[in-house]
Amino acid sequence: MFAVGLTGGIGSGKSTIADLFATHGVTIVDTDVIAHRVTAPNGAAMPSIAHVFGPGFVAPDGSLDRAKMRALIFSDDTAKARLEAITHPLIRSETERERAAAQGPYAMIVVPLLVESGAWKSRVDRVLAVDCTVETQIARVMRRNGFPREQVLAIIERQATREARLAAADDIIINDNTPLERLAQEVRQLHQQYLALAGAALP
Ligand code: ADP
């Protein structure tokens, strides 16, 4: 199935734009949702997590004890990499499974860290980046999540820069104070383009 990777920094508008593509019948595969699912109660990563980190990292409901894992990652430099060595392959295979099962003309895979993790870029046929200013990101995430400004900035600083994301993109949607009707119009145009590309990629 032809796949467009949708990426952008926190609060750039990925979910808003994915929702607009979904209205055209495009299947949305969200890697954040999948990442959460693999460590949810009895998620696919839980047996390996219990084995590698010990049963103490499994909460009574069978999910990852996130507070305990956060504390470990904070104090042990290798813990994050060990956790990701378990979760990332599972997230990738589950994403591929959903992509293969997708209905509709093509799939859109939402990958917040597409630019940061090189492996994703080669797995999609096209990259669509959502771009807005850092100030817009901060204002949106403060409002949406109730985070203080410094916390939002700290998250943004750990993500790729706007420049790096734009350099990796085939297509760009600018989403600063953009009215929803205007976004919907841009999505409609891109959707036509992706339909043509997906059609041309058929065997
Ligand atoms: P992301 O998925 O990239 O974190 P979201 O799509 O959740 O971003 O957008 C972040 C917040 O900003 C949401 O509350 C969303 O409703 C709002 N938002 C996004 N784009 C716009 C826009 N063009 N106009 C007004 N609000 C927007």
PDB file of N, CA and C in Angstrom, residues 86-136:
ATOM      1  N   ILE A  86      13.391  -2.990  22.567  1.00  0.00           N
ATOM      2  CA  ILE A  86      12.218  -3.876  22.655  1.00  0.00           C
ATOM      3  C   ILE A  86      11.041  -3.271  21.886  1.00  0.00           C
ATOM      4  N   THR A  87      10.757  -1.989  22.135  1.00  0.00           N
ATOM      5  CA  THR A  87       9.513  -1.416  21.599  1.00  0.00           C
ATOM      6  C   THR A  87       9.597  -1.058  20.109  1.00  0.00           C
ATOM      7  N   HIS A  88      10.714  -0.523  19.664  1.00  0.00           N
ATOM      8  CA  HIS A  88      10.759  -0.025  18.275  1.00  0.00           C
ATOM      9  C   HIS A  88      10.484  -1.089  17.210  1.00  0.00           C
ATOM     10  N   PRO A  89      11.111  -2.276  17.323  1.00  0.00           N
ATOM     11  CA  PRO A  89      10.784  -3.290  16.303  1.00  0.00           C
ATOM     12  C   PRO A  89       9.305  -3.665  16.315  1.00  0.00           C
ATOM     13  N   LEU A  90       8.699  -3.700  17.519  1.00  0.00           N
ATOM     14  CA  LEU A  90       7.275  -4.040  17.611  1.00  0.00           C
ATOM     15  C   LEU A  90       6.413  -2.935  17.002  1.00  0.00           C
ATOM     16  N   ILE A  91       6.798  -1.680  17.252  1.00  0.00           N
ATOM     17  CA  ILE A  91       6.044  -0.553  16.680  1.00  0.00           C
ATOM     18  C   ILE A  91       6.148  -0.607  15.159  1.00  0.00           C
ATOM     19  N   ARG A  92       7.349  -0.885  14.668  1.00  0.00           N
ATOM     20  CA  ARG A  92       7.538  -0.953  13.203  1.00  0.00           C
ATOM     21  C   ARG A  92       6.715  -2.079  12.593  1.00  0.00           C
ATOM     22  N   SER A  93       6.740  -3.277  13.221  1.00  0.00           N
ATOM     23  CA  SER A  93       6.017  -4.397  12.600  1.00  0.00           C
ATOM     24  C   SER A  93       4.515  -4.184  12.684  1.00  0.00           C
ATOM     25  N   GLU A  94       4.048  -3.594  13.789  1.00  0.00           N
ATOM     26  CA  GLU A  94       2.603  -3.321  13.908  1.00  0.00           C
ATOM     27  C   GLU A  94       2.175  -2.250  12.896  1.00  0.00           C
ATOM     28  N   THR A  95       3.039  -1.255  12.689  1.00  0.00           N
ATOM     29  CA  THR A  95       2.742  -0.214  11.691  1.00  0.00           C
ATOM     30  C   THR A  95       2.640  -0.847  10.301  1.00  0.00           C
ATOM     31  N   GLU A  96       3.573  -1.738   9.989  1.00  0.00           N
ATOM     32  CA  GLU A  96       3.553  -2.413   8.678  1.00  0.00           C
ATOM     33  C   GLU A  96       2.294  -3.263   8.527  1.00  0.00           C
ATOM     34  N   ARG A  97       1.902  -3.907   9.630  1.00  0.00           N
ATOM     35  CA  ARG A  97       0.701  -4.756   9.579  1.00  0.00           C
ATOM     36  C   ARG A  97      -0.528  -3.892   9.271  1.00  0.00           C
ATOM     37  N   GLU A  98      -0.647  -2.758   9.970  1.00  0.00           N
ATOM     38  CA  GLU A  98      -1.805  -1.873   9.747  1.00  0.00           C
ATOM     39  C   GLU A  98      -1.766  -1.286   8.341  1.00  0.00           C
ATOM     40  N   ARG A  99      -0.578  -0.988   7.873  1.00  0.00           N
ATOM     41  CA  ARG A  99      -0.445  -0.442   6.524  1.00  0.00           C
ATOM     42  C   ARG A  99      -0.896  -1.484   5.490  1.00  0.00           C
ATOM     43  N   ALA A 100      -0.480  -2.735   5.706  1.00  0.00           N
ATOM     44  CA  ALA A 100      -0.829  -3.800   4.755  1.00  0.00           C
ATOM     45  C   ALA A 100      -2.335  -4.050   4.761  1.00  0.00           C
ATOM     46  N   ALA A 101      -2.964  -3.857   5.938  1.00  0.00           N
ATOM     47  CA  ALA A 101      -4.403  -4.133   6.056  1.00  0.00           C
ATOM     48  C   ALA A 101      -5.250  -2.919   5.690  1.00  0.00           C
ATOM     49  N   ALA A 102      -4.601  -1.806   5.378  1.00  0.00           N
ATOM     50  CA  ALA A 102      -5.330  -0.542   5.191  1.00  0.00           C
ATOM     51  C   ALA A 102      -6.303  -0.612   4.020  1.00  0.00           C
ATOM     52  N   GLN A 103      -7.464  -0.033   4.225  1.00  0.00           N
ATOM     53  CA  GLN A 103      -8.445   0.116   3.156  1.00  0.00           C
ATOM     54  C   GLN A 103      -8.245   1.502   2.558  1.00  0.00           C
ATOM     55  N   GLY A 104      -8.845   1.726   1.409  1.00  0.00           N
ATOM     56  CA  GLY A 104      -8.751   3.061   0.814  1.00  0.00           C
ATOM     57  C   GLY A 104      -7.603   3.140  -0.160  1.00  0.00           C
ATOM     58  N   PRO A 105      -7.416   4.308  -0.774  1.00  0.00           N
ATOM     59  CA  PRO A 105      -6.456   4.434  -1.868  1.00  0.00           C
ATOM     60  C   PRO A 105      -4.994   4.411  -1.423  1.00  0.00           C
ATOM     61  N   TYR A 106      -4.721   4.876  -0.230  1.00  0.00           N
ATOM     62  CA  TYR A 106      -3.345   4.857   0.305  1.00  0.00           C
ATOM     63  C   TYR A 106      -3.413   5.038   1.807  1.00  0.00           C
ATOM     64  N   ALA A 107      -2.284   4.846   2.467  1.00  0.00           N
ATOM     65  CA  ALA A 107      -2.244   4.993   3.929  1.00  0.00           C
ATOM     66  C   ALA A 107      -1.428   6.228   4.284  1.00  0.00           C
ATOM     67  N   MET A 108      -1.788   6.828   5.400  1.00  0.00           N
ATOM     68  CA  MET A 108      -0.980   7.928   5.922  1.00  0.00           C
ATOM     69  C   MET A 108      -0.449   7.496   7.280  1.00  0.00           C
ATOM     70  N   ILE A 109       0.876   7.490   7.401  1.00  0.00           N
ATOM     71  CA  ILE A 109       1.500   7.041   8.643  1.00  0.00           C
ATOM     72  C   ILE A 109       1.986   8.270   9.394  1.00  0.00           C
ATOM     73  N   VAL A 110       1.414   8.502  10.571  1.00  0.00           N
ATOM     74  CA  VAL A 110       1.802   9.668  11.362  1.00  0.00           C
ATOM     75  C   VAL A 110       3.022   9.286  12.197  1.00  0.00           C
ATOM     76  N   VAL A 111       4.154   9.934  11.925  1.00  0.00           N
ATOM     77  CA  VAL A 111       5.406   9.622  12.630  1.00  0.00           C
ATOM     78  C   VAL A 111       6.000  10.934  13.142  1.00  0.00           C
ATOM     79  N   PRO A 112       5.747  11.273  14.433  1.00  0.00           N
ATOM     80  CA  PRO A 112       6.279  12.543  14.937  1.00  0.00           C
ATOM     81  C   PRO A 112       7.785  12.665  14.728  1.00  0.00           C
ATOM     82  N   LEU A 113       8.515  11.542  14.919  1.00  0.00           N
ATOM     83  CA  LEU A 113       9.980  11.626  14.852  1.00  0.00           C
ATOM     84  C   LEU A 113      10.530  11.027  13.555  1.00  0.00           C
ATOM     85  N   LEU A 114       9.822  11.226  12.468  1.00  0.00           N
ATOM     86  CA  LEU A 114      10.252  10.643  11.176  1.00  0.00           C
ATOM     87  C   LEU A 114      11.636  11.128  10.773  1.00  0.00           C
ATOM     88  N   VAL A 115      11.891  12.411  10.974  1.00  0.00           N
ATOM     89  CA  VAL A 115      13.167  12.985  10.541  1.00  0.00           C
ATOM     90  C   VAL A 115      14.293  12.544  11.487  1.00  0.00           C
ATOM     91  N   GLU A 116      13.954  12.429  12.777  1.00  0.00           N
ATOM     92  CA  GLU A 116      14.957  12.072  13.777  1.00  0.00           C
ATOM     93  C   GLU A 116      15.405  10.618  13.621  1.00  0.00           C
ATOM     94  N   SER A 117      14.474   9.728  13.288  1.00  0.00           N
ATOM     95  CA  SER A 117      14.831   8.309  13.186  1.00  0.00           C
ATOM     96  C   SER A 117      14.849   7.916  11.716  1.00  0.00           C
ATOM     97  N   GLY A 118      16.043   7.877  11.166  1.00  0.00           N
ATOM     98  CA  GLY A 118      16.249   7.656   9.738  1.00  0.00           C
ATOM     99  C   GLY A 118      15.494   6.482   9.147  1.00  0.00           C
ATOM    100  N   ALA A 119      15.233   5.468   9.968  1.00  0.00           N
ATOM    101  CA  ALA A 119      14.616   4.243   9.454  1.00  0.00           C
ATOM    102  C   ALA A 119      13.239   4.496   8.837  1.00  0.00           C
ATOM    103  N   TRP A 120      12.521   5.480   9.365  1.00  0.00           N
ATOM    104  CA  TRP A 120      11.154   5.697   8.883  1.00  0.00           C
ATOM    105  C   TRP A 120      11.111   6.263   7.481  1.00  0.00           C
ATOM    106  N   LYS A 121      12.032   7.151   7.187  1.00  0.00           N
ATOM    107  CA  LYS A 121      11.967   7.860   5.906  1.00  0.00           C
ATOM    108  C   LYS A 121      12.017   6.872   4.737  1.00  0.00           C
ATOM    109  N   SER A 122      12.829   5.826   4.898  1.00  0.00           N
ATOM    110  CA  SER A 122      12.958   4.862   3.804  1.00  0.00           C
ATOM    111  C   SER A 122      11.747   3.932   3.730  1.00  0.00           C
ATOM    112  N   ARG A 123      10.903   3.956   4.766  1.00  0.00           N
ATOM    113  CA  ARG A 123       9.739   3.057   4.778  1.00  0.00           C
ATOM    114  C   ARG A 123       8.500   3.688   4.171  1.00  0.00           C
ATOM    115  N   VAL A 124       8.536   4.985   3.896  1.00  0.00           N
ATOM    116  CA  VAL A 124       7.352   5.643   3.310  1.00  0.00           C
ATOM    117  C   VAL A 124       7.690   6.097   1.892  1.00  0.00           C
ATOM    118  N   ASP A 125       6.642   6.310   1.092  1.00  0.00           N
ATOM    119  CA  ASP A 125       6.856   6.681  -0.307  1.00  0.00           C
ATOM    120  C   ASP A 125       6.980   8.193  -0.474  1.00  0.00           C
ATOM    121  N   ARG A 126       6.504   8.926   0.532  1.00  0.00           N
ATOM    122  CA  ARG A 126       6.455  10.376   0.406  1.00  0.00           C
ATOM    123  C   ARG A 126       6.413  10.958   1.810  1.00  0.00           C
ATOM    124  N   VAL A 127       7.029  12.130   1.998  1.00  0.00           N
ATOM    125  CA  VAL A 127       7.018  12.756   3.324  1.00  0.00           C
ATOM    126  C   VAL A 127       6.277  14.090   3.261  1.00  0.00           C
ATOM    127  N   LEU A 128       5.260  14.223   4.104  1.00  0.00           N
ATOM    128  CA  LEU A 128       4.517  15.484   4.240  1.00  0.00           C
ATOM    129  C   LEU A 128       4.834  16.068   5.609  1.00  0.00           C
ATOM    130  N   ALA A 129       5.393  17.280   5.631  1.00  0.00           N
ATOM    131  CA  ALA A 129       5.709  17.925   6.915  1.00  0.00           C
ATOM    132  C   ALA A 129       4.729  19.059   7.182  1.00  0.00           C
ATOM    133  N   VAL A 130       4.282  19.138   8.428  1.00  0.00           N
ATOM    134  CA  VAL A 130       3.474  20.270   8.859  1.00  0.00           C
ATOM    135  C   VAL A 130       4.405  21.237   9.561  1.00  0.00           C
ATOM    136  N   ASP A 131       4.338  22.485   9.174  1.00  0.00           N
ATOM    137  CA  ASP A 131       5.274  23.466   9.728  1.00  0.00           C
ATOM    138  C   ASP A 131       4.527  24.646  10.344  1.00  0.00           C
ATOM    139  N   CYS A 132       5.043  25.109  11.484  1.00  0.00           N
ATOM    140  CA  CYS A 132       4.562  26.377  12.062  1.00  0.00           C
ATOM    141  C   CYS A 132       5.699  26.929  12.909  1.00  0.00           C
ATOM    142  N   THR A 133       5.564  28.146  13.380  1.00  0.00           N
ATOM    143  CA  THR A 133       6.642  28.727  14.175  1.00  0.00           C
ATOM    144  C   THR A 133       6.685  28.072  15.559  1.00  0.00           C
ATOM    145  N   VAL A 134       7.849  28.168  16.192  1.00  0.00           N
ATOM    146  CA  VAL A 134       8.000  27.621  17.543  1.00  0.00           C
ATOM    147  C   VAL A 134       7.021  28.319  18.494  1.00  0.00           C
ATOM    148  N   GLU A 135       6.813  29.616  18.306  1.00  0.00           N
ATOM    149  CA  GLU A 135       5.869  30.342  19.177  1.00  0.00           C
ATOM    150  C   GLU A 135       4.458  29.776  19.054  1.00  0.00           C
ATOM    151  N   THR A 136       4.058  29.437  17.836  1.00  0.00           N
ATOM    152  CA  THR A 136       2.733  28.830  17.656  1.00  0.00           C
ATOM    153  C   THR A 136       2.678  27.481  18.366  1.00  0.00           C
TER     154      THR A 136
END
